């Protein structure tokens, strides 16, 4: 189940890594069918019918001449090269006849356009026009979207009172994937409100053949495997909700109609947010000589809740962040009080 979830999220966000932003525009409005004047529709249909009749008549006449050339070729009156040249001349001559006949119809495009404009004006009230203009401004100017989010960071757990853990803790990293809601405060505001949710997979590796173990009394400790380990890691999965603001340094843009707005979905920006979440699973993986263990349901002392703050410097789609947990990584009965610091890159915040 978890593998399928991770695979699905990675597939969704793979397009972002090629500079494609996944987003859902919450201001999008359904397209309305354009009303066409009955007069305009009738004239266009009549014109199309006349063209079709010209093409059919000329093609039938050309077919007869081509058949005559093929007959002369089969009777030996023409060489193959002469027949090909005659066919090419015939096709060109009939093409010119078709174009000349169509031009003779004198289709008045200007009159058609005038009729359609007149019909549109007479059949659209002022309130509808103003409403459509307002919707269009909101749709194109104010950011109100849900975007995909993915992050990778290197974690650091500062040294504490537990000397054994200080000595044997190894590389630590985190991967996040989810969705972020973005709402610009106004079309000229540089501030964007951000929230959403994401899954955070946090993984600790242990060195020197150490692994996390839980004895019969429920005590959690670092154990030593004398035969040697090829893999020893402890992973926790959290569901996290962020809440913050992003400030974008882009300049105001003024259109030819005098409308002013600001683009805040790319360029240079800085964001600050707090976050909070809860643990939904953990996984202790140990592999080596005479040992191959993967325990998911056993509690290994990681804090059930996590909360903290994050600063992000963004440029276009790529963002660099620093994240600091205010909660302890392990609960108060396991090891000592250590608060995770993480630095990394993300797409979507």
mmCIF file of C-alpha atoms in Angstrom:
data_model
loop_
_atom_site.group_PDB
_atom_site.id
_atom_site.type_symbol
_atom_site.label_atom_id
_atom_site.label_comp_id
_atom_site.label_asym_id
_atom_site.label_seq_id
_atom_site.Cartn_x
_atom_site.Cartn_y
_atom_site.Cartn_z
ATOM 1 C CA UNK A 1 0.000 0.000 0.000
ATOM 2 C CA UNK A 2 2.728 2.468 0.996
ATOM 3 C CA UNK A 3 4.914 1.501 -1.952
ATOM 4 C CA UNK A 4 2.029 2.115 -4.339
ATOM 5 C CA UNK A 5 1.353 5.501 -2.724
ATOM 6 C CA UNK A 6 4.989 6.559 -3.029
ATOM 7 C CA UNK A 7 5.175 5.347 -6.639
ATOM 8 C CA UNK A 8 2.008 7.234 -7.573
ATOM 9 C CA UNK A 9 3.265 10.463 -6.010
ATOM 10 C CA UNK A 10 6.637 10.165 -7.729
ATOM 11 C CA UNK A 11 4.932 9.618 -11.083
ATOM 12 C CA UNK A 12 2.773 12.704 -10.535
ATOM 13 C CA UNK A 13 5.747 14.900 -9.706
ATOM 14 C CA UNK A 14 8.204 13.577 -12.286
ATOM 15 C CA UNK A 15 6.838 16.054 -14.836
ATOM 16 C CA UNK A 16 7.768 18.928 -12.529
ATOM 17 C CA UNK A 17 11.414 17.916 -12.609
ATOM 18 C CA UNK A 18 11.362 18.740 -16.329
ATOM 19 C CA UNK A 19 10.196 22.287 -15.486
ATOM 20 C CA UNK A 20 6.502 21.529 -15.739
ATOM 21 C CA UNK A 21 4.308 22.779 -12.897
ATOM 22 C CA UNK A 22 1.386 20.649 -11.936
ATOM 23 C CA UNK A 23 -1.466 22.920 -10.881
ATOM 24 C CA UNK A 24 -5.217 23.158 -10.650
ATOM 25 C CA UNK A 25 -6.607 26.642 -11.288
ATOM 26 C CA UNK A 26 -9.452 27.189 -8.839
ATOM 27 C CA UNK A 27 -10.565 30.352 -10.671
ATOM 28 C CA UNK A 28 -11.058 28.540 -13.961
ATOM 29 C CA UNK A 29 -14.517 28.946 -15.464
ATOM 30 C CA UNK A 30 -16.263 26.666 -17.943
ATOM 31 C CA UNK A 31 -16.051 27.830 -21.534
ATOM 32 C CA UNK A 32 -19.276 29.175 -22.905
ATOM 33 C CA UNK A 33 -20.287 28.402 -26.451
ATOM 34 C CA UNK A 34 -20.021 31.440 -28.749
ATOM 35 C CA UNK A 35 -23.417 32.392 -30.162
ATOM 36 C CA UNK A 36 -23.422 32.699 -33.953
ATOM 37 C CA UNK A 37 -25.888 34.885 -35.824
ATOM 38 C CA UNK A 38 -28.406 32.822 -37.869
ATOM 39 C CA UNK A 39 -27.730 35.105 -40.859
ATOM 40 C CA UNK A 40 -23.980 34.512 -40.583
ATOM 41 C CA UNK A 41 -24.464 30.751 -40.207
ATOM 42 C CA UNK A 42 -26.749 30.620 -43.263
ATOM 43 C CA UNK A 43 -24.339 32.597 -45.451
ATOM 44 C CA UNK A 44 -21.388 30.421 -44.436
ATOM 45 C CA UNK A 45 -23.319 27.209 -45.137
ATOM 46 C CA UNK A 46 -24.432 28.556 -48.552
ATOM 47 C CA UNK A 47 -20.858 29.524 -49.410
ATOM 48 C CA UNK A 48 -19.565 26.084 -48.382
ATOM 49 C CA UNK A 49 -22.227 24.364 -50.522
ATOM 50 C CA UNK A 50 -21.350 26.449 -53.622
ATOM 51 C CA UNK A 51 -17.640 25.653 -53.199
ATOM 52 C CA UNK A 52 -18.417 21.948 -52.860
ATOM 53 C CA UNK A 53 -20.463 21.963 -56.097
ATOM 54 C CA UNK A 54 -17.654 23.728 -57.987
ATOM 55 C CA UNK A 55 -15.054 21.228 -56.790
ATOM 56 C CA UNK A 56 -17.238 18.206 -57.644
ATOM 57 C CA UNK A 57 -18.064 19.458 -61.164
ATOM 58 C CA UNK A 58 -14.460 20.275 -62.004
ATOM 59 C CA UNK A 59 -13.128 16.998 -60.603
ATOM 60 C CA UNK A 60 -15.613 15.006 -62.732
ATOM 61 C CA UNK A 61 -14.543 16.924 -65.856
ATOM 62 C CA UNK A 62 -10.858 16.391 -65.010
ATOM 63 C CA UNK A 63 -11.501 12.669 -64.523
ATOM 64 C CA UNK A 64 -12.806 12.376 -68.089
ATOM 65 C CA UNK A 65 -9.695 14.028 -69.530
ATOM 66 C CA UNK A 66 -7.402 11.794 -67.441
ATOM 67 C CA UNK A 67 -9.264 8.707 -68.660
ATOM 68 C CA UNK A 68 -8.801 9.910 -72.279
ATOM 69 C CA UNK A 69 -5.033 10.260 -71.661
ATOM 70 C CA UNK A 70 -4.867 6.745 -70.173
ATOM 71 C CA UNK A 71 -6.726 5.384 -73.224
ATOM 72 C CA UNK A 72 -4.267 7.041 -75.640
ATOM 73 C CA UNK A 73 -1.394 5.631 -73.581
ATOM 74 C CA UNK A 74 -2.785 2.086 -73.707
ATOM 75 C CA UNK A 75 -3.300 2.348 -77.508
ATOM 76 C CA UNK A 76 0.294 3.475 -78.016
ATOM 77 C CA UNK A 77 -0.613 6.992 -79.156
ATOM 78 C CA UNK A 78 1.419 8.458 -76.251
ATOM 79 C CA UNK A 79 4.594 7.527 -74.465
ATOM 80 C CA UNK A 80 4.516 7.139 -70.681
ATOM 81 C CA UNK A 81 6.480 10.379 -70.243
ATOM 82 C CA UNK A 82 4.071 12.295 -72.512
ATOM 83 C CA UNK A 83 1.104 10.897 -70.577
ATOM 84 C CA UNK A 84 2.588 11.978 -67.227
ATOM 85 C CA UNK A 85 3.217 15.496 -68.550
ATOM 86 C CA UNK A 86 -0.324 15.757 -69.899
ATOM 87 C CA UNK A 87 -1.777 14.599 -66.566
ATOM 88 C CA UNK A 88 0.263 17.207 -64.672
ATOM 89 C CA UNK A 89 -0.868 19.972 -67.063
ATOM 90 C CA UNK A 90 -4.462 18.840 -66.711
ATOM 91 C CA UNK A 91 -4.337 18.888 -62.899
ATOM 92 C CA UNK A 92 -2.804 22.381 -62.884
ATOM 93 C CA UNK A 93 -5.400 23.704 -65.370
ATOM 94 C CA UNK A 94 -8.347 22.387 -63.379
ATOM 95 C CA UNK A 95 -6.852 23.697 -60.122
ATOM 96 C CA UNK A 96 -6.727 27.178 -61.640
ATOM 97 C CA UNK A 97 -10.328 26.798 -62.868
ATOM 98 C CA UNK A 98 -11.486 25.838 -59.354
ATOM 99 C CA UNK A 99 -9.743 28.824 -57.759
ATOM 100 C CA UNK A 100 -11.133 31.179 -60.405
ATOM 101 C CA UNK A 101 -14.668 29.882 -59.906
ATOM 102 C CA UNK A 102 -14.437 30.271 -56.106
ATOM 103 C CA UNK A 103 -13.214 33.848 -56.470
ATOM 104 C CA UNK A 104 -16.177 34.518 -58.707
ATOM 105 C CA UNK A 105 -18.544 33.771 -55.846
ATOM 106 C CA UNK A 106 -17.491 37.121 -54.275
ATOM 107 C CA UNK A 107 -17.849 36.036 -50.663
ATOM 108 C CA UNK A 108 -18.072 39.262 -48.599
ATOM 109 C CA UNK A 109 -16.075 38.511 -45.432
ATOM 110 C CA UNK A 110 -16.327 42.084 -44.116
ATOM 111 C CA UNK A 111 -20.117 41.947 -44.250
ATOM 112 C CA UNK A 112 -20.127 38.600 -42.434
ATOM 113 C CA UNK A 113 -17.964 40.041 -39.611
ATOM 114 C CA UNK A 114 -20.227 43.116 -39.303
ATOM 115 C CA UNK A 115 -23.319 40.923 -39.041
ATOM 116 C CA UNK A 116 -21.752 38.781 -36.281
ATOM 117 C CA UNK A 117 -20.554 41.793 -34.253
ATOM 118 C CA UNK A 118 -23.985 43.400 -34.530
ATOM 119 C CA UNK A 119 -25.659 40.172 -33.381
ATOM 120 C CA UNK A 120 -23.277 39.736 -30.409
ATOM 121 C CA UNK A 121 -23.804 43.304 -29.195
ATOM 122 C CA UNK A 122 -27.598 43.155 -29.462
ATOM 123 C CA UNK A 123 -27.796 39.787 -27.665
ATOM 124 C CA UNK A 124 -25.470 40.466 -24.716
ATOM 125 C CA UNK A 125 -26.522 42.677 -21.802
ATOM 126 C CA UNK A 126 -24.114 45.036 -20.012
ATOM 127 C CA UNK A 127 -24.233 43.103 -16.720
ATOM 128 C CA UNK A 128 -23.107 39.922 -18.452
ATOM 129 C CA UNK A 129 -20.227 41.727 -20.155
ATOM 130 C CA UNK A 130 -19.073 43.225 -16.848
ATOM 131 C CA UNK A 131 -19.312 39.849 -15.115
ATOM 132 C CA UNK A 132 -17.286 38.150 -17.853
ATOM 133 C CA UNK A 133 -14.629 40.887 -17.645
ATOM 134 C CA UNK A 134 -14.400 40.480 -13.866
ATOM 135 C CA UNK A 135 -14.047 36.692 -14.167
ATOM 136 C CA UNK A 136 -11.348 37.091 -16.801
ATOM 137 C CA UNK A 137 -9.344 39.502 -14.615
ATOM 138 C CA UNK A 138 -9.508 37.162 -11.632
ATOM 139 C CA UNK A 139 -8.642 34.166 -13.783
ATOM 140 C CA UNK A 140 -5.524 35.653 -15.329
ATOM 141 C CA UNK A 141 -4.273 37.971 -12.571
ATOM 142 C CA UNK A 142 -4.873 36.465 -9.116
ATOM 143 C CA UNK A 143 -3.042 33.242 -8.220
ATOM 144 C CA UNK A 144 -5.495 30.743 -6.727
ATOM 145 C CA UNK A 145 -4.165 27.269 -7.414
ATOM 146 C CA UNK A 146 -3.255 23.881 -6.001
ATOM 147 C CA UNK A 147 0.234 22.788 -7.050
ATOM 148 C CA UNK A 148 2.216 19.602 -6.625
ATOM 149 C CA UNK A 149 4.947 19.589 -3.988
ATOM 150 C CA UNK A 150 8.083 17.467 -3.659
ATOM 151 C CA UNK A 151 11.203 17.961 -1.522
ATOM 152 C CA UNK A 152 14.476 16.289 -0.636
ATOM 153 C CA UNK A 153 16.648 17.335 2.296
ATOM 154 C CA UNK A 154 19.583 16.259 4.424
ATOM 155 C CA UNK A 155 18.721 15.908 8.105
ATOM 156 C CA UNK A 156 20.935 16.649 11.077
ATOM 157 C CA UNK A 157 20.304 15.538 14.641
ATOM 158 C CA UNK A 158 22.624 17.510 16.956
ATOM 159 C CA UNK A 159 24.679 15.651 19.514
ATOM 160 C CA UNK A 160 23.084 15.017 22.910
ATOM 161 C CA UNK A 161 23.766 13.267 26.193
ATOM 162 C CA UNK A 162 23.636 9.763 24.712
ATOM 163 C CA UNK A 163 27.266 9.112 23.720
ATOM 164 C CA UNK A 164 26.442 5.799 22.032
ATOM 165 C CA UNK A 165 23.939 7.467 19.689
ATOM 166 C CA UNK A 166 26.359 10.344 19.033
ATOM 167 C CA UNK A 167 29.023 7.901 17.901
ATOM 168 C CA UNK A 168 26.977 5.573 15.701
ATOM 169 C CA UNK A 169 24.296 7.681 14.034
ATOM 170 C CA UNK A 170 24.949 7.961 10.282
ATOM 171 C CA UNK A 171 23.511 9.709 7.238
ATOM 172 C CA UNK A 172 19.961 11.025 7.606
ATOM 173 C CA UNK A 173 17.618 12.334 4.928
ATOM 174 C CA UNK A 174 13.999 13.256 4.275
ATOM 175 C CA UNK A 175 11.640 13.087 1.273
ATOM 176 C CA UNK A 176 8.320 14.963 1.085
ATOM 177 C CA UNK A 177 5.485 14.710 -1.438
ATOM 178 C CA UNK A 178 2.020 16.247 -1.455
ATOM 179 C CA UNK A 179 -0.010 19.264 -2.570
ATOM 180 C CA UNK A 180 0.168 22.979 -1.719
ATOM 181 C CA UNK A 181 -2.689 25.500 -1.913
ATOM 182 C CA UNK A 182 -1.618 28.972 -3.139
ATOM 183 C CA UNK A 183 -3.777 32.090 -2.770
ATOM 184 C CA UNK A 184 -2.530 35.565 -3.686
ATOM 185 C CA UNK A 185 -4.021 38.188 -1.363
ATOM 186 C CA UNK A 186 -4.872 40.500 -4.285
ATOM 187 C CA UNK A 187 -3.788 40.911 -7.900
ATOM 188 C CA UNK A 188 -1.237 43.588 -6.893
ATOM 189 C CA UNK A 189 -0.116 41.979 -3.627
ATOM 190 C CA UNK A 190 3.354 40.378 -3.377
ATOM 191 C CA UNK A 191 2.060 38.041 -0.645
ATOM 192 C CA UNK A 192 0.745 34.530 -1.264
ATOM 193 C CA UNK A 193 -0.956 32.482 1.448
ATOM 194 C CA UNK A 194 0.148 28.839 1.410
ATOM 195 C CA UNK A 195 -1.217 25.703 3.013
ATOM 196 C CA UNK A 196 -1.938 22.103 2.024
ATOM 197 C CA UNK A 197 -0.596 18.740 3.126
ATOM 198 C CA UNK A 198 2.282 16.400 2.369
ATOM 199 C CA UNK A 199 3.759 13.087 3.445
ATOM 200 C CA UNK A 200 7.233 13.277 4.999
ATOM 201 C CA UNK A 201 9.483 10.199 5.014
ATOM 202 C CA UNK A 202 12.376 10.675 7.481
ATOM 203 C CA UNK A 203 15.173 8.105 7.498
ATOM 204 C CA UNK A 204 18.086 7.594 9.932
ATOM 205 C CA UNK A 205 21.004 5.273 9.098
ATOM 206 C CA UNK A 206 23.225 3.694 11.749
ATOM 207 C CA UNK A 207 26.896 2.816 11.375
ATOM 208 C CA UNK A 208 29.409 0.369 12.875
ATOM 209 C CA UNK A 209 26.974 -2.580 12.765
ATOM 210 C CA UNK A 210 24.543 -0.884 15.145
ATOM 211 C CA UNK A 211 20.767 -1.102 14.864
ATOM 212 C CA UNK A 212 17.717 -0.020 16.820
ATOM 213 C CA UNK A 213 16.335 -2.771 19.053
ATOM 214 C CA UNK A 214 13.560 -3.069 21.624
ATOM 215 C CA UNK A 215 14.006 -5.546 24.484
ATOM 216 C CA UNK A 216 11.338 -7.524 26.330
ATOM 217 C CA UNK A 217 10.936 -4.776 28.924
ATOM 218 C CA UNK A 218 10.149 -2.263 26.167
ATOM 219 C CA UNK A 219 13.438 -0.397 26.416
ATOM 220 C CA UNK A 220 14.813 0.973 23.129
ATOM 221 C CA UNK A 221 18.571 0.914 22.599
ATOM 222 C CA UNK A 222 21.314 0.652 20.012
ATOM 223 C CA UNK A 223 22.369 -2.975 19.689
ATOM 224 C CA UNK A 224 25.544 -4.364 18.106
ATOM 225 C CA UNK A 225 25.474 -7.161 15.533
ATOM 226 C CA UNK A 226 28.832 -8.910 15.687
ATOM 227 C CA UNK A 227 28.487 -10.671 12.321
ATOM 228 C CA UNK A 228 28.163 -7.383 10.419
ATOM 229 C CA UNK A 229 25.305 -5.436 8.865
ATOM 230 C CA UNK A 230 24.795 -4.359 5.266
ATOM 231 C CA UNK A 231 21.797 -2.122 6.072
ATOM 232 C CA UNK A 232 20.473 -0.541 9.260
ATOM 233 C CA UNK A 233 17.945 2.285 9.093
ATOM 234 C CA UNK A 234 14.954 3.630 10.948
ATOM 235 C CA UNK A 235 12.231 5.423 8.968
ATOM 236 C CA UNK A 236 9.190 7.352 10.148
ATOM 237 C CA UNK A 237 6.345 8.632 7.965
ATOM 238 C CA UNK A 238 4.456 11.774 9.000
ATOM 239 C CA UNK A 239 1.406 13.512 7.557
ATOM 240 C CA UNK A 240 2.155 17.245 7.785
ATOM 241 C CA UNK A 241 0.126 20.423 7.245
ATOM 242 C CA UNK A 242 2.070 23.671 6.582
ATOM 243 C CA UNK A 243 0.752 27.201 7.062
ATOM 244 C CA UNK A 244 2.645 30.236 5.807
ATOM 245 C CA UNK A 245 3.201 33.241 3.555
ATOM 246 C CA UNK A 246 5.427 33.831 0.555
ATOM 247 C CA UNK A 247 6.721 37.260 -0.493
ATOM 248 C CA UNK A 248 7.582 37.667 -4.177
ATOM 249 C CA UNK A 249 9.974 40.407 -5.348
ATOM 250 C CA UNK A 250 8.502 40.734 -8.852
ATOM 251 C CA UNK A 251 7.580 44.212 -10.093
ATOM 252 C CA UNK A 252 4.084 45.470 -10.825
ATOM 253 C CA UNK A 253 2.949 45.086 -14.430
ATOM 254 C CA UNK A 254 0.621 47.570 -16.112
ATOM 255 C CA UNK A 255 -1.325 46.565 -19.195
ATOM 256 C CA UNK A 256 -2.150 48.807 -22.137
ATOM 257 C CA UNK A 257 -5.647 49.211 -20.656
ATOM 258 C CA UNK A 258 -4.169 50.614 -17.446
ATOM 259 C CA UNK A 259 -4.757 47.500 -15.327
ATOM 260 C CA UNK A 260 -2.042 46.740 -12.737
ATOM 261 C CA UNK A 261 -1.137 43.297 -11.462
ATOM 262 C CA UNK A 262 1.811 41.270 -10.122
ATOM 263 C CA UNK A 263 3.026 37.818 -11.178
ATOM 264 C CA UNK A 264 3.939 35.834 -8.079
ATOM 265 C CA UNK A 265 4.248 32.294 -9.420
ATOM 266 C CA UNK A 266 7.862 32.629 -10.559
ATOM 267 C CA UNK A 267 10.926 34.790 -10.034
ATOM 268 C CA UNK A 268 12.653 35.511 -6.733
ATOM 269 C CA UNK A 269 10.725 35.061 -3.491
ATOM 270 C CA UNK A 270 11.022 34.179 0.169
ATOM 271 C CA UNK A 271 8.559 32.143 2.228
ATOM 272 C CA UNK A 272 8.105 31.422 5.924
ATOM 273 C CA UNK A 273 5.806 28.834 7.383
ATOM 274 C CA UNK A 274 5.063 26.791 10.433
ATOM 275 C CA UNK A 275 4.018 23.152 10.191
ATOM 276 C CA UNK A 276 2.570 20.407 12.304
ATOM 277 C CA UNK A 277 1.796 16.751 11.803
ATOM 278 C CA UNK A 278 1.535 13.284 13.235
ATOM 279 C CA UNK A 279 3.263 9.963 12.673
ATOM 280 C CA UNK A 280 1.313 7.465 10.586
ATOM 281 C CA UNK A 281 3.910 4.661 10.406
ATOM 282 C CA UNK A 282 7.482 3.621 11.201
ATOM 283 C CA UNK A 283 9.785 1.023 9.730
ATOM 284 C CA UNK A 284 12.951 -0.492 11.214
ATOM 285 C CA UNK A 285 15.028 -2.255 8.541
ATOM 286 C CA UNK A 286 18.021 -4.395 9.481
ATOM 287 C CA UNK A 287 19.906 -6.627 7.026
ATOM 288 C CA UNK A 288 23.152 -8.529 7.403
ATOM 289 C CA UNK A 289 24.703 -11.914 8.165
ATOM 290 C CA UNK A 290 22.145 -14.134 9.907
ATOM 291 C CA UNK A 291 19.670 -11.258 10.241
ATOM 292 C CA UNK A 292 16.992 -9.870 7.932
ATOM 293 C CA UNK A 293 14.362 -7.883 9.777
ATOM 294 C CA UNK A 294 11.708 -5.368 8.775
ATOM 295 C CA UNK A 295 9.400 -4.272 11.594
ATOM 296 C CA UNK A 296 6.637 -1.797 10.877
ATOM 297 C CA UNK A 297 4.201 -2.020 13.766
ATOM 298 C CA UNK A 298 6.646 -1.955 16.660
ATOM 299 C CA UNK A 299 7.088 1.441 18.331
ATOM 300 C CA UNK A 300 10.746 2.493 18.196
ATOM 301 C CA UNK A 301 10.473 5.664 20.234
ATOM 302 C CA UNK A 302 10.074 8.359 17.576
ATOM 303 C CA UNK A 303 7.826 11.215 18.567
ATOM 304 C CA UNK A 304 4.197 10.749 17.529
ATOM 305 C CA UNK A 305 3.863 14.490 16.819
ATOM 306 C CA UNK A 306 6.127 16.879 14.946
ATOM 307 C CA UNK A 307 6.001 20.661 14.568
ATOM 308 C CA UNK A 308 8.398 23.416 13.621
ATOM 309 C CA UNK A 309 9.194 26.258 11.245
ATOM 310 C CA UNK A 310 10.687 26.630 7.784
ATOM 311 C CA UNK A 311 12.289 29.374 5.676
ATOM 312 C CA UNK A 312 12.404 29.026 1.877
ATOM 313 C CA UNK A 313 14.283 31.018 -0.762
ATOM 314 C CA UNK A 314 12.718 30.459 -4.170
ATOM 315 C CA UNK A 315 13.694 31.192 -7.748
ATOM 316 C CA UNK A 316 11.195 30.140 -10.409
ATOM 317 C CA UNK A 317 10.337 26.467 -9.767
ATOM 318 C CA UNK A 318 13.367 25.604 -7.619
ATOM 319 C CA UNK A 319 13.353 26.410 -3.889
ATOM 320 C CA UNK A 320 15.999 26.087 -1.181
ATOM 321 C CA UNK A 321 14.746 25.582 2.355
ATOM 322 C CA UNK A 322 15.892 25.326 5.981
ATOM 323 C CA UNK A 323 13.545 23.459 8.326
ATOM 324 C CA UNK A 324 13.820 23.321 12.118
ATOM 325 C CA UNK A 325 11.749 21.020 14.293
ATOM 326 C CA UNK A 326 10.628 22.531 17.593
ATOM 327 C CA UNK A 327 9.558 19.088 18.787
ATOM 328 C CA UNK A 328 11.991 16.369 19.876
ATOM 329 C CA UNK A 329 12.783 13.716 17.277
ATOM 330 C CA UNK A 330 12.530 10.919 19.890
ATOM 331 C CA UNK A 331 9.962 10.806 22.669
ATOM 332 C CA UNK A 332 10.996 11.576 26.228
ATOM 333 C CA UNK A 333 11.589 7.889 27.064
ATOM 334 C CA UNK A 334 14.040 7.251 24.210
ATOM 335 C CA UNK A 335 17.651 8.453 24.041
ATOM 336 C CA UNK A 336 17.669 12.219 24.666
ATOM 337 C CA UNK A 337 16.100 15.486 23.465
ATOM 338 C CA UNK A 338 17.235 16.139 19.873
ATOM 339 C CA UNK A 339 15.511 18.491 17.462
ATOM 340 C CA UNK A 340 15.974 17.831 13.743
ATOM 341 C CA UNK A 341 17.456 20.445 11.421
ATOM 342 C CA UNK A 342 16.961 19.860 7.687
ATOM 343 C CA UNK A 343 18.263 21.682 4.602
ATOM 344 C CA UNK A 344 17.301 20.829 1.051
ATOM 345 C CA UNK A 345 15.489 21.714 -2.166
ATOM 346 C CA UNK A 346 11.824 21.505 -3.091
ATOM 347 C CA UNK A 347 9.433 22.165 -5.938
ATOM 348 C CA UNK A 348 6.081 23.726 -5.145
ATOM 349 C CA UNK A 349 6.712 25.885 -2.071
#
